[in-house]
Short mmCIF file of N, CA and C in Angstrom, two decimals:
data_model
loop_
_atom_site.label_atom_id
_atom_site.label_comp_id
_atom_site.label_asym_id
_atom_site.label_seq_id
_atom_site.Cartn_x
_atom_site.Cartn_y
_atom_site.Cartn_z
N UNK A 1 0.83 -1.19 0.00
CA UNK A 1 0.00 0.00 0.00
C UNK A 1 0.87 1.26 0.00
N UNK A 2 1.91 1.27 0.74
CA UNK A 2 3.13 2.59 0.97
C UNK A 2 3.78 2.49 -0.67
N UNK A 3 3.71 1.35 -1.37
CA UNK A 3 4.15 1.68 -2.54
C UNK A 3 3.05 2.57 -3.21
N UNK A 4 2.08 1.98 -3.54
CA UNK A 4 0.87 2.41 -4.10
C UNK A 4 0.77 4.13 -4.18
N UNK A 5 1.00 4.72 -2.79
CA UNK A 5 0.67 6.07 -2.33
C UNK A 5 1.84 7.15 -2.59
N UNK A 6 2.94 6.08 -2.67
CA UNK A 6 4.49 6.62 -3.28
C UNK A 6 4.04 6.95 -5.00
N UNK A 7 3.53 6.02 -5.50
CA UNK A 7 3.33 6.21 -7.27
C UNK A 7 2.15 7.73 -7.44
N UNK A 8 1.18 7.14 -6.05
CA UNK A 8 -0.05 8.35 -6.24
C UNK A 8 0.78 9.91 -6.28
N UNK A 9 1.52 10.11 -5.28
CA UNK A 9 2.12 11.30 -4.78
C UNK A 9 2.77 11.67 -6.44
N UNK A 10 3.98 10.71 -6.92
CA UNK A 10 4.75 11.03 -7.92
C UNK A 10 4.09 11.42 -9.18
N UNK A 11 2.65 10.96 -9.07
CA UNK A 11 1.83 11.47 -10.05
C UNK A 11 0.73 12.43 -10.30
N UNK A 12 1.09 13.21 -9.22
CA UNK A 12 0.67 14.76 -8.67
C UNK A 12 0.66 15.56 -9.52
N UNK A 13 1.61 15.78 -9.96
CA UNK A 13 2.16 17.00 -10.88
C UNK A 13 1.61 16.89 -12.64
N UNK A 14 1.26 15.30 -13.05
CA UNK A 14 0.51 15.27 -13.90
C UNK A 14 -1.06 15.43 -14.04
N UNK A 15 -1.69 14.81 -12.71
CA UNK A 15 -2.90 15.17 -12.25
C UNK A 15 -3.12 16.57 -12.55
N UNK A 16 -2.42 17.47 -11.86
CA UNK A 16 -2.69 18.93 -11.46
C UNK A 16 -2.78 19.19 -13.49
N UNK A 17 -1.96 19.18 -14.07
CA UNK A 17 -2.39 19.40 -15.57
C UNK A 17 -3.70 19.01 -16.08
N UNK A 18 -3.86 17.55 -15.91
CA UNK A 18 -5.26 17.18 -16.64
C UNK A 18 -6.41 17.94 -15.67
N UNK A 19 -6.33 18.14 -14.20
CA UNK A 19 -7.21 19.13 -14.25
C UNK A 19 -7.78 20.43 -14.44
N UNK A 20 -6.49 21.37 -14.98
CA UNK A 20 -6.35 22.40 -15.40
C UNK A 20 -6.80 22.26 -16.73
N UNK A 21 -6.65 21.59 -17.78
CA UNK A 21 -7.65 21.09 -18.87
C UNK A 21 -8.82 21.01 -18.65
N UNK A 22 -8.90 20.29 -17.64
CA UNK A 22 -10.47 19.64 -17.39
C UNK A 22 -11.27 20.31 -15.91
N UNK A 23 -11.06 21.82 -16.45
CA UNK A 23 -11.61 22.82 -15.41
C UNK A 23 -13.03 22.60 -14.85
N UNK A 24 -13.82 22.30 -15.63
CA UNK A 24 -15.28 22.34 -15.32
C UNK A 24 -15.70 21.68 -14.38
N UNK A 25 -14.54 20.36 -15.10
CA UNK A 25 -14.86 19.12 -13.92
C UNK A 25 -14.00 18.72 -12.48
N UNK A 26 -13.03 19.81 -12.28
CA UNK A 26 -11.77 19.81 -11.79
C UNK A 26 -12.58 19.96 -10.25
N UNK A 27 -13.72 20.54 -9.68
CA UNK A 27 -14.13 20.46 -8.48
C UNK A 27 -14.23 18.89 -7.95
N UNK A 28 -15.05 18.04 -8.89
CA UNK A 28 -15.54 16.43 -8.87
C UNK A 28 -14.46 15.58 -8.58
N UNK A 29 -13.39 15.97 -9.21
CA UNK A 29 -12.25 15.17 -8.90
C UNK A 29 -11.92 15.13 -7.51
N UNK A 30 -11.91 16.77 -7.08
CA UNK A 30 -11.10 16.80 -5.92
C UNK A 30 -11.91 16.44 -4.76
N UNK A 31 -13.03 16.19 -4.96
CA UNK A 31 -14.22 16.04 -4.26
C UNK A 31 -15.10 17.13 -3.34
N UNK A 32 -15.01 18.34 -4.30
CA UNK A 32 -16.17 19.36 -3.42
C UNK A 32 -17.17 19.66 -4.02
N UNK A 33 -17.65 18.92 -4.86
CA UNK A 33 -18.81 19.23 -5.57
C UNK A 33 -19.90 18.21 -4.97
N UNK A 34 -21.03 18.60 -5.02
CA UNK A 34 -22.29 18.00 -4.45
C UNK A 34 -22.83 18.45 -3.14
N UNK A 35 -23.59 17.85 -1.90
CA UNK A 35 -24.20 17.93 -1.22
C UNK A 35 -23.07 18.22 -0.26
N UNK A 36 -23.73 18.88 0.85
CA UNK A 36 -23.26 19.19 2.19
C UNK A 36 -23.80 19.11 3.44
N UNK A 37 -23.56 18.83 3.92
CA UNK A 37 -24.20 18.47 5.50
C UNK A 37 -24.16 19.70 6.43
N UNK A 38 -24.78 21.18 5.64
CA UNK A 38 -24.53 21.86 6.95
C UNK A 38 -25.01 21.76 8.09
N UNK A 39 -25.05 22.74 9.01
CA UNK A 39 -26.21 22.81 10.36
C UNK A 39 -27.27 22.60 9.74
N UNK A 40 -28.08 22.08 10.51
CA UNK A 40 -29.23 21.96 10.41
C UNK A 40 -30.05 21.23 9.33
N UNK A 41 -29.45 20.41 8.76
CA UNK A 41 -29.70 19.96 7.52
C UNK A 41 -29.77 18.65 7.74
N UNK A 42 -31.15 17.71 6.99
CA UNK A 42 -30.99 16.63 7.37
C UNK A 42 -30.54 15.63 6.40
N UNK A 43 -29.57 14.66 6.15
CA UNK A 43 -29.05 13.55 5.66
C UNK A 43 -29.93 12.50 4.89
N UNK A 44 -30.50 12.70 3.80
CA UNK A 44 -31.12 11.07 3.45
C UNK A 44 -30.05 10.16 3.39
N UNK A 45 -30.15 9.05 3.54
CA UNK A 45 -29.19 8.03 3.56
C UNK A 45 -28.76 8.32 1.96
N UNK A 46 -27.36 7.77 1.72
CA UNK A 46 -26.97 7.43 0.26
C UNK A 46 -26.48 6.49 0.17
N UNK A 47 -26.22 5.72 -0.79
CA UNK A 47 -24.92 4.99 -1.78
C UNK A 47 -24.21 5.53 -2.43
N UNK A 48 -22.92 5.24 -2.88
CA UNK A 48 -22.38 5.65 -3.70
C UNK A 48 -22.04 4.41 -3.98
N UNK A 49 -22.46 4.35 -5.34
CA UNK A 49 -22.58 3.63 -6.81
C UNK A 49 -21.56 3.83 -7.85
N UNK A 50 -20.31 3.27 -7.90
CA UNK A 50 -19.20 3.34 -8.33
C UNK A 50 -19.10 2.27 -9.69
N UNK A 51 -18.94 3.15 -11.16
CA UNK A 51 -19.02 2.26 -12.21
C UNK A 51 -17.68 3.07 -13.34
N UNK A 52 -16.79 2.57 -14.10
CA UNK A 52 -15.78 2.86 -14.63
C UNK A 52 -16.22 3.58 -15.62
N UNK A 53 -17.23 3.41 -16.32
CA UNK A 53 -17.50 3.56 -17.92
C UNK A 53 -19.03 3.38 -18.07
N UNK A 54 -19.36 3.41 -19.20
CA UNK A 54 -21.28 3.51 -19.48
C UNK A 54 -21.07 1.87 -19.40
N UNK A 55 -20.51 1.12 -19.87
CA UNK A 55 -20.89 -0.39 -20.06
C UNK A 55 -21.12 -1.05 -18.54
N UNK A 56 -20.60 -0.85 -17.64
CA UNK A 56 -20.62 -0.77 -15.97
C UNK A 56 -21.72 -0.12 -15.60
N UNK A 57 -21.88 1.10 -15.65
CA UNK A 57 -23.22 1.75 -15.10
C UNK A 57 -24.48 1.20 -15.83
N UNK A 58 -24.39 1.16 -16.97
CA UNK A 58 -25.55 0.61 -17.99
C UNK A 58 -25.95 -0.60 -17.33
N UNK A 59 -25.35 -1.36 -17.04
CA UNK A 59 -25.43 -2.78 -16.14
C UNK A 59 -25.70 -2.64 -14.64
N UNK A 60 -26.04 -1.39 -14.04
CA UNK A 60 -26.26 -1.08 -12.80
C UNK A 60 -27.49 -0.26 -12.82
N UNK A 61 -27.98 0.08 -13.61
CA UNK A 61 -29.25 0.78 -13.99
C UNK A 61 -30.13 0.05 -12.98
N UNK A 62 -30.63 -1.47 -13.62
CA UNK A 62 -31.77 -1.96 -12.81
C UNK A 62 -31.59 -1.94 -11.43
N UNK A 63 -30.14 -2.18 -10.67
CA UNK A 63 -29.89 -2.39 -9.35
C UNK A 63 -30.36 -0.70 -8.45
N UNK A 64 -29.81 0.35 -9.79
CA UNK A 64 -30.19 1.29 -8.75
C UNK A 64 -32.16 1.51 -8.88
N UNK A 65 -32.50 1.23 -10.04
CA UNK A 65 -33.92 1.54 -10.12
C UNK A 65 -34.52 0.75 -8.92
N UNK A 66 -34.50 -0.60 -8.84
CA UNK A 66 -34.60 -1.36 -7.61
C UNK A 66 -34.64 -1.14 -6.15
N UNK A 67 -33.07 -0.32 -5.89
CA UNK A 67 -33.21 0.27 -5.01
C UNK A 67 -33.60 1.65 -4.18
N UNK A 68 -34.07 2.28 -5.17
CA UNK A 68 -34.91 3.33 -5.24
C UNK A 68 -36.46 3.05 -5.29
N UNK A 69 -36.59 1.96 -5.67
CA UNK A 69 -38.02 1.64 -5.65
C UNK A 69 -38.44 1.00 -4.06
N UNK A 70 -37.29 0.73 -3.18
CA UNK A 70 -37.18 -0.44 -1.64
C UNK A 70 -37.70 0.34 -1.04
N UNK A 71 -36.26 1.70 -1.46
CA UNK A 71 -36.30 2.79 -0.20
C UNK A 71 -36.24 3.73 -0.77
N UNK A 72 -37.65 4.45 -0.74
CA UNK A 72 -38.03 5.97 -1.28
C UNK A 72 -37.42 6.72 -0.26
N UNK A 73 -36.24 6.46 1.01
CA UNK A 73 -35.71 7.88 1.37
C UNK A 73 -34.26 7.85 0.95
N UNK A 74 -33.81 7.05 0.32
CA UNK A 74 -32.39 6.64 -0.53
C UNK A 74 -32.13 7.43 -1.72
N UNK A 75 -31.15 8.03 -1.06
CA UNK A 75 -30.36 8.73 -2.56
C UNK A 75 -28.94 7.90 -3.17
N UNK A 76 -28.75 8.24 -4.10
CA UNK A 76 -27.66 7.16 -4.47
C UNK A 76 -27.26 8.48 -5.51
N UNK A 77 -25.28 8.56 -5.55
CA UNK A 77 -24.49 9.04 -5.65
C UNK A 77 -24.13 8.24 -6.86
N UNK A 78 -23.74 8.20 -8.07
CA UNK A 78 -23.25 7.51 -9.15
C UNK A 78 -21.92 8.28 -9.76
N UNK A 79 -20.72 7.74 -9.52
CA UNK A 79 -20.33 8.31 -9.96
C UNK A 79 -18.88 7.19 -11.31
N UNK A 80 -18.23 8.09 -12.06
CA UNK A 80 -17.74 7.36 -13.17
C UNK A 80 -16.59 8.14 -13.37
N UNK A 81 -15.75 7.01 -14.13
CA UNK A 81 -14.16 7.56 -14.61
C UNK A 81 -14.36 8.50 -16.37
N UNK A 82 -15.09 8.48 -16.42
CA UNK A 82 -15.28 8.90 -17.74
C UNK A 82 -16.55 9.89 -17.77
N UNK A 83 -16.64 11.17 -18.67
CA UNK A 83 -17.41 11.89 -18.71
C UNK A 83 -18.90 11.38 -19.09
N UNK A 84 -18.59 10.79 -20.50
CA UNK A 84 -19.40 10.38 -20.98
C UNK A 84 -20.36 9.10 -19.92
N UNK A 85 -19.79 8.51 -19.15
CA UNK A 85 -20.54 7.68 -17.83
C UNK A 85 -21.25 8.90 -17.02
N UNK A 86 -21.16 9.84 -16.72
CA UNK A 86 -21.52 10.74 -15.69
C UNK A 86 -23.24 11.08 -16.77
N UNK A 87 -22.72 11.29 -18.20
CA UNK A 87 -23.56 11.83 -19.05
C UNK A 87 -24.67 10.58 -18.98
N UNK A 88 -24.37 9.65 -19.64
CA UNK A 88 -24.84 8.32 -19.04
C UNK A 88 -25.98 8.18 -17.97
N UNK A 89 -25.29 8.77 -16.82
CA UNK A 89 -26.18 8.84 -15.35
C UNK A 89 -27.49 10.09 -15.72
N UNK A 90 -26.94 10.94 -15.95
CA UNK A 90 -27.65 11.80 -15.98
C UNK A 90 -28.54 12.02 -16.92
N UNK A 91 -28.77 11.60 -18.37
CA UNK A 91 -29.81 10.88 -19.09
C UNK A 91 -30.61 10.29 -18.39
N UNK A 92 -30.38 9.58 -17.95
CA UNK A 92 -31.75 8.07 -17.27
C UNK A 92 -32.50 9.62 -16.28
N UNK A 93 -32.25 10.63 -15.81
CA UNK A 93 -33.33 11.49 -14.90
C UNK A 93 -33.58 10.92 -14.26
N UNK A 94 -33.11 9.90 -13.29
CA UNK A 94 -33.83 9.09 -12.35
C UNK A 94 -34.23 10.33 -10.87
N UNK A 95 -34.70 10.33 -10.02
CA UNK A 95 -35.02 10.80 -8.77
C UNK A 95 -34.25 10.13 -8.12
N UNK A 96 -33.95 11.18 -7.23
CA UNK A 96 -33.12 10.81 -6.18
C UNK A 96 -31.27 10.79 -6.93
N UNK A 97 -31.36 10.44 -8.24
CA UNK A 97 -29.80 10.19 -8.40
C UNK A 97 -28.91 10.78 -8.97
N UNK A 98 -27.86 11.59 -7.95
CA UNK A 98 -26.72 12.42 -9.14
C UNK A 98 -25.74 11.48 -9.42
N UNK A 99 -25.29 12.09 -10.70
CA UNK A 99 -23.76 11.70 -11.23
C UNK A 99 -23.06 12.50 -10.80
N UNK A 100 -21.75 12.37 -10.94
CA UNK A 100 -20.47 12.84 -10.51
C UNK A 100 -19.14 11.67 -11.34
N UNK A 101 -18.28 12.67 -11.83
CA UNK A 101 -16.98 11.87 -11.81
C UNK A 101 -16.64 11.95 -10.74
N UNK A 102 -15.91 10.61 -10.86
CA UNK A 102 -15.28 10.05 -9.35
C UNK A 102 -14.13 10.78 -9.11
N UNK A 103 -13.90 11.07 -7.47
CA UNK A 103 -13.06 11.80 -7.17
C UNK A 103 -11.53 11.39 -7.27
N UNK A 104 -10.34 11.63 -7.31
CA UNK A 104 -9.34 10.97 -7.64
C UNK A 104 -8.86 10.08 -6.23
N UNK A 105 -8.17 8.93 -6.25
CA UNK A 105 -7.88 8.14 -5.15
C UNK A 105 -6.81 8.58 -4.34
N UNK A 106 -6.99 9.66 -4.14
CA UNK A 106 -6.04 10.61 -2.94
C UNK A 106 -7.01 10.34 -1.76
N UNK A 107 -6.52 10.02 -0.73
CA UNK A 107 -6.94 9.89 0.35
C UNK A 107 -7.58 11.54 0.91
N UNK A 108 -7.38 12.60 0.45
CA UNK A 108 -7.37 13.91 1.07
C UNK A 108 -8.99 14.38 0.29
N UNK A 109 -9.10 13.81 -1.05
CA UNK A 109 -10.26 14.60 -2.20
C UNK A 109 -11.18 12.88 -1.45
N UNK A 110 -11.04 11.94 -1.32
CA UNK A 110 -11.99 10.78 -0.87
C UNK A 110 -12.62 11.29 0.46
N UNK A 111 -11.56 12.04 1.37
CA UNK A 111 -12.46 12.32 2.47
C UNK A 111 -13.42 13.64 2.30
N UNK A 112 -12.66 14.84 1.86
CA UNK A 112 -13.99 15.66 1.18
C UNK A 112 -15.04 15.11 0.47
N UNK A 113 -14.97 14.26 -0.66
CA UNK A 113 -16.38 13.40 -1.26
C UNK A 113 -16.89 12.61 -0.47
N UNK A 114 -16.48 11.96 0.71
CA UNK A 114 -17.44 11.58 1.90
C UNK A 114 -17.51 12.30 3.08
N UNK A 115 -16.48 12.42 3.04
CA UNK A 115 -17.66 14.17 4.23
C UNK A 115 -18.49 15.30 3.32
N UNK A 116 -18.57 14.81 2.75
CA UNK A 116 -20.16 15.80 1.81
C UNK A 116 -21.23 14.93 1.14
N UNK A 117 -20.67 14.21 0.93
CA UNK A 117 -22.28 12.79 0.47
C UNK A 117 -22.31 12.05 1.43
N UNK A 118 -21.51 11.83 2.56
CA UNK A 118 -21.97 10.56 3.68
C UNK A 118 -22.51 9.41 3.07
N UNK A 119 -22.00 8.46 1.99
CA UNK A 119 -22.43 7.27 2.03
C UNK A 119 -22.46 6.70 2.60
N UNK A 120 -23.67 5.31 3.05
CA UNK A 120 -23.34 4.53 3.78
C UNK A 120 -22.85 3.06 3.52
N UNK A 121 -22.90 2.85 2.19
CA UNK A 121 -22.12 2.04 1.72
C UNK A 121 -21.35 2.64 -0.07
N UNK A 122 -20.68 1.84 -0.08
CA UNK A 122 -19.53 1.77 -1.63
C UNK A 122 -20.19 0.49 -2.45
N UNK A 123 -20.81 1.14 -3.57
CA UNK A 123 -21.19 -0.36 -4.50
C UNK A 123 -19.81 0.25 -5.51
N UNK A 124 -18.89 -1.16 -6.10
CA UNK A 124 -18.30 -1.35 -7.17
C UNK A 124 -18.44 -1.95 -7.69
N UNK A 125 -19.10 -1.44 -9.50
CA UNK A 125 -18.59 -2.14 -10.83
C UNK A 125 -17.79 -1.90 -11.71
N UNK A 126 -17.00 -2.51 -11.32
CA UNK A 126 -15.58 -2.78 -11.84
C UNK A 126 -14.17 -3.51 -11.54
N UNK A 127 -13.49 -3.54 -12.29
CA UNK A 127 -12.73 -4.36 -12.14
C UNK A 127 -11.24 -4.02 -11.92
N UNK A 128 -11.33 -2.55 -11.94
CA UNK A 128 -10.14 -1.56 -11.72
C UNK A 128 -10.73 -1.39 -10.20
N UNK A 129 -9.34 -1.52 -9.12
CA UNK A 129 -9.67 -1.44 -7.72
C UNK A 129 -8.79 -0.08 -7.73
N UNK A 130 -9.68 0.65 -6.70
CA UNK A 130 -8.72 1.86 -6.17
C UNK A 130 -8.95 1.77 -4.50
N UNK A 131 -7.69 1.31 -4.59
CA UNK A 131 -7.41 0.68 -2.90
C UNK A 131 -7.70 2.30 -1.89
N UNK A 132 -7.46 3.51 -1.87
CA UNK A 132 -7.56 4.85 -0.87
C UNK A 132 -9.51 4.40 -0.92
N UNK A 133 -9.74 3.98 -1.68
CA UNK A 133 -11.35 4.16 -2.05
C UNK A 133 -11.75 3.55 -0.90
N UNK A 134 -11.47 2.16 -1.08
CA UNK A 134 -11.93 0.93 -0.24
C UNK A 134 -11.15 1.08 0.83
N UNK A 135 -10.10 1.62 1.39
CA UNK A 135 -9.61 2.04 2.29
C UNK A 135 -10.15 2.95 3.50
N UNK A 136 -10.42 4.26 2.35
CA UNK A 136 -11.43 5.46 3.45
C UNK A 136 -12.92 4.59 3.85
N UNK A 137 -13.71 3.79 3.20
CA UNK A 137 -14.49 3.33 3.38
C UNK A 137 -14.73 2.74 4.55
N UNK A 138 -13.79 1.85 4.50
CA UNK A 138 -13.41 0.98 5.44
C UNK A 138 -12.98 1.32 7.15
N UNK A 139 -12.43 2.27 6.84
CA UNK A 139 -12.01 3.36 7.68
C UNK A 139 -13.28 3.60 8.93
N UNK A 140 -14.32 3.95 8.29
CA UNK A 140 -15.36 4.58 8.41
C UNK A 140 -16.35 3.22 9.02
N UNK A 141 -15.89 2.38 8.83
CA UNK A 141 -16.70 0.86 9.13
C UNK A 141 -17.83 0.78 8.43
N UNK A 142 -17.74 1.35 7.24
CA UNK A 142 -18.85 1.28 5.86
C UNK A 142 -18.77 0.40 5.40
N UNK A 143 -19.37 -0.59 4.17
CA UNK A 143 -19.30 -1.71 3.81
C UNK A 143 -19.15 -1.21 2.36
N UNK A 144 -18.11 -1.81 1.59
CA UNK A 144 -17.69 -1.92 0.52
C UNK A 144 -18.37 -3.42 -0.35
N UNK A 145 -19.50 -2.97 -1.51
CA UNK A 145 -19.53 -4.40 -2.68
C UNK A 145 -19.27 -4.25 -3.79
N UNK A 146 -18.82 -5.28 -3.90
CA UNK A 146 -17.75 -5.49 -5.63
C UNK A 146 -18.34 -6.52 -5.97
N UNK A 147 -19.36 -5.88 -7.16
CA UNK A 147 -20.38 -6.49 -8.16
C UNK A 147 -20.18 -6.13 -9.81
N UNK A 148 -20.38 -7.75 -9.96
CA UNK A 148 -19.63 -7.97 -11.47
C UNK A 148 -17.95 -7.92 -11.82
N UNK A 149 -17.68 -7.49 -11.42
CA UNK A 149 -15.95 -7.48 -11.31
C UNK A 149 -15.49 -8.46 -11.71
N UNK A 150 -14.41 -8.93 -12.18
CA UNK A 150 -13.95 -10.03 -12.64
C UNK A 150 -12.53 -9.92 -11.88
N UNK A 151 -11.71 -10.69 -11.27
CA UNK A 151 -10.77 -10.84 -10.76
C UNK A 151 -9.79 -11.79 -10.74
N UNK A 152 -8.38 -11.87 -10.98
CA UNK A 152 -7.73 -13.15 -11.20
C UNK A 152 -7.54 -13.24 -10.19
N UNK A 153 -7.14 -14.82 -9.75
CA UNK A 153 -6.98 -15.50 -7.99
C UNK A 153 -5.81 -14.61 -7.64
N UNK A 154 -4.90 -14.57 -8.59
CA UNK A 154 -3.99 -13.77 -7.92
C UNK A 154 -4.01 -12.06 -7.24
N UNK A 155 -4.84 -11.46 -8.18
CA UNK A 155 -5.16 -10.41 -7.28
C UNK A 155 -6.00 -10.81 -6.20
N UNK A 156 -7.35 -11.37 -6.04
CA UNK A 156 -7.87 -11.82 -5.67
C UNK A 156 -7.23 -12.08 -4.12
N UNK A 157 -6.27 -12.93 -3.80
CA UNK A 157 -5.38 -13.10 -2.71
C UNK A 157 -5.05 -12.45 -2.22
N UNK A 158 -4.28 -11.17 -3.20
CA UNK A 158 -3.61 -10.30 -2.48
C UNK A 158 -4.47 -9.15 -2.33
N UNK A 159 -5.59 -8.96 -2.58
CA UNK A 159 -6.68 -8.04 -2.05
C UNK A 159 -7.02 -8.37 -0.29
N UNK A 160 -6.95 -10.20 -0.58
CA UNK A 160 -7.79 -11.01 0.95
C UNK A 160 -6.91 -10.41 2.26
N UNK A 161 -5.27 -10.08 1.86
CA UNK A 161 -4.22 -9.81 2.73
C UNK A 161 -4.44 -8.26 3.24
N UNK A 162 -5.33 -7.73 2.44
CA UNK A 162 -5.54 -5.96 3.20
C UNK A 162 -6.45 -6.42 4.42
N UNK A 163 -5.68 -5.29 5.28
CA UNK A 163 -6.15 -5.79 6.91
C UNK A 163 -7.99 -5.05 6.63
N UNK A 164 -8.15 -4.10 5.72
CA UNK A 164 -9.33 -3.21 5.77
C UNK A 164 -10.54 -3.73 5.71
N UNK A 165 -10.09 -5.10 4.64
CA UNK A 165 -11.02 -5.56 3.91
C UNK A 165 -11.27 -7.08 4.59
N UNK A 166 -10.66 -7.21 5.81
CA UNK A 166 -11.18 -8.40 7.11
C UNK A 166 -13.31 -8.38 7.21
#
């Protein structure tokens, strides 16, 4: 993991470019865009609904319609590595559900995007893991699911060895 956060750090300085390109969306990344918990304000529960691309979210459609249909006080957070996934989300008009690109796996922009949406759980589809993700989660004694994913035994193993994910 200390390797992992060594590569994140060294790749700072390229980050900071693509978001200077990608101004519009450069709040989402860092995670201050969306809801806030000020005073006085009350919390519907959320998810955050984590999908890489439209082919991932497209395949999560029914799960969130479903669960919006359980629990009419459930909001669910969708968010994607790709614009066009966010666009994706936000077509379907569902109630209750924003998109967002996902914030980058800096431990510092993960805790701003959950100290402002308060999920209470992490759904993942996909098959790209971002360990700070499942980490802060975890942290938090939130429950992390990884649905549809495909995984070789060998990652697989060495996922079982993170103390987070006991």
């Amino acid at each position: 993991m200390l390797s992992y956060r060594i590569l994140l750090s060294l790749a700072a300085p390229g980050l900071a470019l693509l978001l200077l390109r990608d101004r519009p969306f450069a709040r989402e990344r860092l995670g201050l865009s969306g809801t806030s918990n000020g005073p006085g304000r009350v919390q519907q529960p959320t998810i955050w609904l984590h999908g890489a691309s439209n082919g991932e979210l497209a395949s999560a459609r029914p799960l969130i319609e479903r669960l919006l249909a359980r629990r009419p006080d459930l909001c669910i957070v969708a968010t994607s590595n790709s614009r066009t996934g966010r666009a994706l989300v936000e077509s379907w008009a569902l109630p209750r559900v924003s998109a967002r690109l996902a914030p980058y796996d800096y431990r510092w922009a993960l805790r701003l995007f959950i100290g402002r949406w308060q999920p209470r759980a992490l759904i993942l589809i996909e098959s790209e893991l971002w360990p700070n993700r499942i980490f802060e989660m975890a942290r938090r004694d939130r429950p992390v699911l990884l649905l549809g994913a495909r995984l070789s035994a060998r990652s697989a193993a060495r996922w079982q060895r993170m103390p987070a994910l006991d």
